[in-house]
Amino acid sequence: MENKLQIFAFERILIAGATNCISTRKGGVSPGVFESMNLSGKTGDDPENIRQNYNILCDAMGFKLRSLVFSQQTHGTNIAIVDENTGELKDVDGLITNCKDVVLTTYFADCVPLFFYDPVKQVIGNAHAGWRGCANNMAGKMVEAMVSRFGCDPADTLAGIGPSISVKNFQVDADVADNFKNTLPFSSRFVYNSEGAGSKFHIDLWQICRESLILAGLKPENIETIGLCTYENSELFFSHRRDGLARGSMAGMISL
């Protein structure tokens, strides 16, 4: 199987001026269940393999490795404003900056990557939204933080919803479905009973994030959804639901 580096980018954000990418599992050096572009050090891969993978991806993107700002994600909605002196953060799932020499970096293996760019104020954001983050309005909270800290206008802001688990493959119990309905009442439109599965439900995280962004003031035409399912596309993506901890992780990166 060919192992050429393959990445995705949000085209509108890229054209407007913010370099961005979402990695796949293609193009790295990690073996076995981490094959091959694993960018997570939490699931047992050799640190040297991970270092080489970062070098490959950064070289391809024109990023300096020292410019990457990481977060230790906890599936929450904590957001940090970062600059050139920020190191690795703890208990943070959203990153925002207006500094040019910073690459905001987050990790995914089914959760939703959310990218943001205000080309007027020159502000970028990068968020990891698991189902808890989606249910607790991470998408809207990122917009609110950009507005409150940097005076961004949501009408100017571009957003991207990256590869993650699709509604077809995100089946949950009633307690998770109820969580969405209680915290985001509009989400009931995107929670579906699973036919023949009793108290099981399917949830459309892409549409919930999109609606959260629109309610936060973004124009629908400024929201780009890549629309690829990490669970279904095993050759391209790692998936926690499919593989458990026997896997690597993709990364999402954005820089001014």
GROMACS .gro file of C-alpha atoms in nm:
model
  256
    1MET     CA    1   0.000   0.000   0.000
    2GLU     CA    2   0.141   0.337  -0.103
    3ASN     CA    3   0.255   0.551   0.189
    4LYS     CA    4   0.279   0.892   0.029
    5LEU     CA    5   0.204   1.185   0.259
    6GLN     CA    6  -0.161   1.285   0.232
    7ILE     CA    7  -0.320   1.580   0.408
    8PHE     CA    8  -0.639   1.782   0.389
    9ALA     CA    9  -0.688   2.158   0.414
   10PHE     CA   10  -0.978   2.400   0.437
   11GLU     CA   11  -0.961   2.571   0.100
   12ARG     CA   12  -1.139   2.894   0.187
   13ILE     CA   13  -0.925   2.945   0.496
   14LEU     CA   14  -0.611   2.870   0.296
   15ILE     CA   15  -0.702   3.108   0.012
   16ALA     CA   16  -0.788   3.382   0.262
   17GLY     CA   17  -0.439   3.361   0.410
   18ALA     CA   18  -0.409   3.103   0.691
   19THR     CA   19  -0.197   2.794   0.623
   20ASN     CA   20  -0.369   2.486   0.758
   21CYS     CA   21  -0.374   2.108   0.739
   22ILE     CA   22  -0.530   1.799   0.886
   23SER     CA   23  -0.302   1.499   0.867
   24THR     CA   24  -0.402   1.146   0.774
   25ARG     CA   25  -0.233   0.822   0.869
   26LYS     CA   26  -0.034   0.837   0.543
   27GLY     CA   27   0.324   0.943   0.493
   28GLY     CA   28   0.504   0.866   0.817
   29VAL     CA   29   0.744   0.608   0.958
   30SER     CA   30   0.551   0.447   1.245
   31PRO     CA   31   0.492   0.070   1.216
   32GLY     CA   32   0.211  -0.166   1.310
   33VAL     CA   33  -0.111  -0.021   1.449
   34PHE     CA   34   0.049   0.325   1.435
   35GLU     CA   35   0.108   0.304   1.060
   36SER     CA   36   0.225   0.542   0.962
   37MET     CA   37   0.180   0.913   1.035
   38ASN     CA   38   0.106   0.884   1.406
   39LEU     CA   39   0.139   1.217   1.587
   40SER     CA   40   0.036   1.112   1.937
   41GLY     CA   41   0.273   1.004   2.210
   42LYS     CA   42  -0.003   0.864   2.432
   43THR     CA   43  -0.066   0.522   2.278
   44GLY     CA   44   0.274   0.351   2.285
   45ASP     CA   45   0.451   0.447   1.965
   46ASP     CA   46   0.830   0.497   1.971
   47PRO     CA   47   0.905   0.867   2.044
   48GLU     CA   48   1.167   0.869   1.768
   49ASN     CA   49   0.904   0.765   1.514
   50ILE     CA   50   0.676   1.043   1.634
   51ARG     CA   51   0.957   1.297   1.609
   52GLN     CA   52   1.031   1.191   1.252
   53ASN     CA   53   0.661   1.213   1.166
   54TYR     CA   54   0.646   1.569   1.295
   55ASN     CA   55   0.952   1.661   1.092
   56ILE     CA   56   0.799   1.515   0.776
   57LEU     CA   57   0.471   1.701   0.821
   58CYS     CA   58   0.629   2.030   0.925
   59ASP     CA   59   0.872   2.021   0.634
   60ALA     CA   60   0.583   1.964   0.394
   61MET     CA   61   0.382   2.251   0.542
   62GLY     CA   62   0.669   2.495   0.589
   63PHE     CA   63   0.615   2.499   0.968
   64LYS     CA   64   0.894   2.529   1.223
   65LEU     CA   65   0.870   2.251   1.479
   66ARG     CA   66   0.948   2.495   1.759
   67SER     CA   67   0.646   2.705   1.658
   68LEU     CA   68   0.391   2.432   1.733
   69VAL     CA   69   0.171   2.493   2.038
   70PHE     CA   70   0.009   2.177   2.175
   71SER     CA   71  -0.274   2.115   2.415
   72GLN     CA   72  -0.339   1.827   2.652
   73GLN     CA   73  -0.701   1.774   2.558
   74THR     CA   74  -0.963   1.661   2.808
   75HIS     CA   75  -1.283   1.669   2.598
   76GLY     CA   76  -1.385   1.994   2.765
   77THR     CA   77  -1.441   2.348   2.641
   78ASN     CA   78  -1.150   2.534   2.802
   79ILE     CA   79  -0.992   2.780   2.559
   80ALA     CA   80  -0.645   2.938   2.580
   81ILE     CA   81  -0.512   3.252   2.414
   82VAL     CA   82  -0.155   3.171   2.313
   83ASP     CA   83   0.154   3.347   2.182
   84GLU     CA   84   0.512   3.267   2.082
   85ASN     CA   85   0.610   3.190   2.443
   86THR     CA   86   0.330   2.945   2.519
   87GLY     CA   87   0.438   2.589   2.589
   88GLU     CA   88   0.224   2.278   2.607
   89LEU     CA   89  -0.104   2.346   2.783
   90LYS     CA   90  -0.305   2.126   3.018
   91ASP     CA   91  -0.683   2.084   3.025
   92VAL     CA   92  -0.731   2.290   2.710
   93ASP     CA   93  -0.926   2.191   2.396
   94GLY     CA   94  -0.934   2.525   2.215
   95LEU     CA   95  -0.646   2.749   2.106
   96ILE     CA   96  -0.661   3.105   1.970
   97THR     CA   97  -0.386   3.345   1.861
   98ASN     CA   98  -0.310   3.656   1.658
   99CYS     CA   99   0.064   3.582   1.647
  100LYS     CA  100   0.226   3.491   1.319
  101ASP     CA  101   0.501   3.263   1.451
  102VAL     CA  102   0.261   3.017   1.612
  103VAL     CA  103   0.116   2.691   1.478
  104LEU     CA  104  -0.195   2.592   1.672
  105THR     CA  105  -0.202   2.211   1.699
  106THR     CA  106  -0.471   1.973   1.818
  107TYR     CA  107  -0.530   1.596   1.788
  108PHE     CA  108  -0.812   1.376   1.663
  109ALA     CA  109  -0.918   1.017   1.608
  110ASP     CA  110  -1.298   1.051   1.557
  111CYS     CA  111  -1.353   1.382   1.742
  112VAL     CA  112  -1.432   1.693   1.538
  113PRO     CA  113  -1.151   1.930   1.430
  114LEU     CA  114  -1.274   2.290   1.422
  115PHE     CA  115  -1.065   2.560   1.252
  116PHE     CA  116  -1.130   2.935   1.258
  117TYR     CA  117  -0.987   3.236   1.076
  118ASP     CA  118  -1.082   3.603   1.084
  119PRO     CA  119  -0.890   3.756   0.791
  120VAL     CA  120  -0.982   4.111   0.898
  121LYS     CA  121  -0.847   4.094   1.254
  122GLN     CA  122  -0.588   3.829   1.159
  123VAL     CA  123  -0.690   3.584   1.429
  124ILE     CA  124  -0.691   3.204   1.406
  125GLY     CA  125  -0.839   2.931   1.621
  126ASN     CA  126  -0.811   2.553   1.646
  127ALA     CA  127  -1.038   2.337   1.860
  128HIS     CA  128  -1.082   1.970   1.942
  129ALA     CA  129  -1.449   1.885   1.991
  130GLY     CA  130  -1.538   1.540   2.116
  131TRP     CA  131  -1.904   1.465   2.166
  132ARG     CA  132  -1.891   1.636   2.505
  133GLY     CA  133  -1.732   1.942   2.350
  134CYS     CA  134  -1.993   1.947   2.073
  135ALA     CA  135  -2.275   1.912   2.326
  136ASN     CA  136  -2.129   2.195   2.535
  137ASN     CA  137  -2.103   2.430   2.236
  138MET     CA  138  -1.728   2.435   2.180
  139ALA     CA  139  -1.788   2.577   1.831
  140GLY     CA  140  -1.988   2.871   1.962
  141LYS     CA  141  -1.755   2.929   2.256
  142MET     CA  142  -1.456   2.959   2.022
  143VAL     CA  143  -1.637   3.232   1.828
  144GLU     CA  144  -1.733   3.408   2.152
  145ALA     CA  145  -1.370   3.400   2.269
  146MET     CA  146  -1.246   3.547   1.940
  147VAL     CA  147  -1.502   3.825   1.969
  148SER     CA  148  -1.437   3.906   2.335
  149ARG     CA  149  -1.057   3.892   2.322
  150PHE     CA  150  -0.980   4.027   1.975
  151GLY     CA  151  -1.294   4.207   1.863
  152CYS     CA  152  -1.357   3.967   1.577
  153ASP     CA  153  -1.678   3.998   1.379
  154PRO     CA  154  -1.843   3.656   1.332
  155ALA     CA  155  -1.965   3.773   0.993
  156ASP     CA  156  -1.600   3.798   0.881
  157THR     CA  157  -1.495   3.466   1.032
  158LEU     CA  158  -1.431   3.152   0.828
  159ALA     CA  159  -1.465   2.809   0.987
  160GLY     CA  160  -1.385   2.451   0.896
  161ILE     CA  161  -1.530   2.123   1.023
  162GLY     CA  162  -1.281   1.844   0.964
  163PRO     CA  163  -1.283   1.466   0.918
  164SER     CA  164  -1.445   1.292   1.215
  165ILE     CA  165  -1.699   1.024   1.291
  166SER     CA  166  -2.014   1.049   1.078
  167VAL     CA  167  -2.375   1.027   1.190
  168LYS     CA  168  -2.398   0.679   1.038
  169ASN     CA  169  -2.127   0.547   1.269
  170PHE     CA  170  -2.181   0.755   1.582
  171GLN     CA  171  -2.435   0.544   1.770
  172VAL     CA  172  -2.492   0.625   2.136
  173ASP     CA  173  -2.713   0.538   2.431
  174ALA     CA  174  -3.008   0.748   2.544
  175ASP     CA  175  -2.808   0.932   2.812
  176VAL     CA  176  -2.575   1.084   2.552
  177ALA     CA  177  -2.868   1.177   2.328
  178ASP     CA  178  -3.042   1.339   2.624
  179ASN     CA  179  -2.725   1.531   2.710
  180PHE     CA  180  -2.728   1.695   2.367
  181LYS     CA  181  -3.100   1.774   2.383
  182ASN     CA  182  -3.065   1.929   2.729
  183THR     CA  183  -2.753   2.139   2.666
  184LEU     CA  184  -2.824   2.235   2.304
  185PRO     CA  185  -3.201   2.221   2.247
  186PHE     CA  186  -3.167   2.273   1.871
  187SER     CA  187  -2.961   1.954   1.848
  188SER     CA  188  -3.276   1.742   1.877
  189ARG     CA  189  -3.308   1.799   1.500
  190PHE     CA  190  -2.982   1.610   1.453
  191VAL     CA  191  -3.042   1.322   1.696
  192TYR     CA  192  -3.204   1.020   1.535
  193ASN     CA  193  -3.350   0.698   1.669
  194SER     CA  194  -3.156   0.398   1.544
  195GLU     CA  195  -3.394   0.179   1.348
  196GLY     CA  196  -3.437  -0.159   1.517
  197ALA     CA  197  -3.187  -0.070   1.793
  198GLY     CA  198  -3.422   0.008   2.080
  199SER     CA  199  -3.283   0.289   2.294
  200LYS     CA  200  -2.987   0.360   2.065
  201PHE     CA  201  -2.947   0.690   1.879
  202HIS     CA  202  -2.733   0.838   1.602
  203ILE     CA  203  -2.602   1.194   1.637
  204ASP     CA  204  -2.483   1.420   1.355
  205LEU     CA  205  -2.187   1.605   1.506
  206TRP     CA  206  -2.108   1.786   1.180
  207GLN     CA  207  -2.452   1.946   1.159
  208ILE     CA  208  -2.455   2.028   1.529
  209CYS     CA  209  -2.122   2.210   1.498
  210ARG     CA  210  -2.241   2.387   1.185
  211GLU     CA  211  -2.561   2.505   1.352
  212SER     CA  212  -2.363   2.617   1.659
  213LEU     CA  213  -2.144   2.830   1.434
  214ILE     CA  214  -2.441   2.984   1.256
  215LEU     CA  215  -2.608   3.066   1.587
  216ALA     CA  216  -2.280   3.231   1.693
  217GLY     CA  217  -2.308   3.465   1.393
  218LEU     CA  218  -2.110   3.296   1.114
  219LYS     CA  219  -2.246   3.310   0.763
  220PRO     CA  220  -2.343   2.962   0.636
  221GLU     CA  221  -2.137   3.014   0.322
  222ASN     CA  222  -1.827   3.074   0.537
  223ILE     CA  223  -1.841   2.726   0.693
  224GLU     CA  224  -1.657   2.446   0.512
  225THR     CA  225  -1.717   2.080   0.601
  226ILE     CA  226  -1.475   1.820   0.464
  227GLY     CA  227  -1.732   1.546   0.517
  228LEU     CA  228  -1.507   1.241   0.554
  229CYS     CA  229  -1.575   0.980   0.821
  230THR     CA  230  -1.273   0.867   1.023
  231TYR     CA  231  -1.446   0.541   1.123
  232GLU     CA  232  -1.525   0.436   0.766
  233ASN     CA  233  -1.198   0.535   0.600
  234SER     CA  234  -0.954   0.301   0.772
  235GLU     CA  235  -0.679   0.348   0.511
  236LEU     CA  236  -0.678   0.724   0.566
  237PHE     CA  237  -0.765   0.781   0.929
  238PHE     CA  238  -0.716   0.650   1.280
  239SER     CA  239  -1.042   0.590   1.468
  240HIS     CA  240  -1.085   0.546   1.841
  241ARG     CA  241  -1.428   0.389   1.806
  242ARG     CA  242  -1.302   0.142   1.547
  243ASP     CA  243  -0.963   0.057   1.697
  244GLY     CA  244  -0.968   0.162   2.063
  245LEU     CA  245  -0.621   0.249   2.192
  246ALA     CA  246  -0.449   0.027   1.930
  247ARG     CA  247  -0.400   0.326   1.702
  248GLY     CA  248  -0.230   0.658   1.646
  249SER     CA  249  -0.384   1.005   1.610
  250MET     CA  250  -0.408   1.268   1.340
  251ALA     CA  251  -0.323   1.633   1.403
  252GLY     CA  252  -0.481   1.956   1.288
  253MET     CA  253  -0.256   2.260   1.242
  254ILE     CA  254  -0.322   2.622   1.148
  255SER     CA  255  -0.093   2.925   1.129
  256LEU     CA  256  -0.107   3.285   1.011
   0.00000   0.00000   0.00000
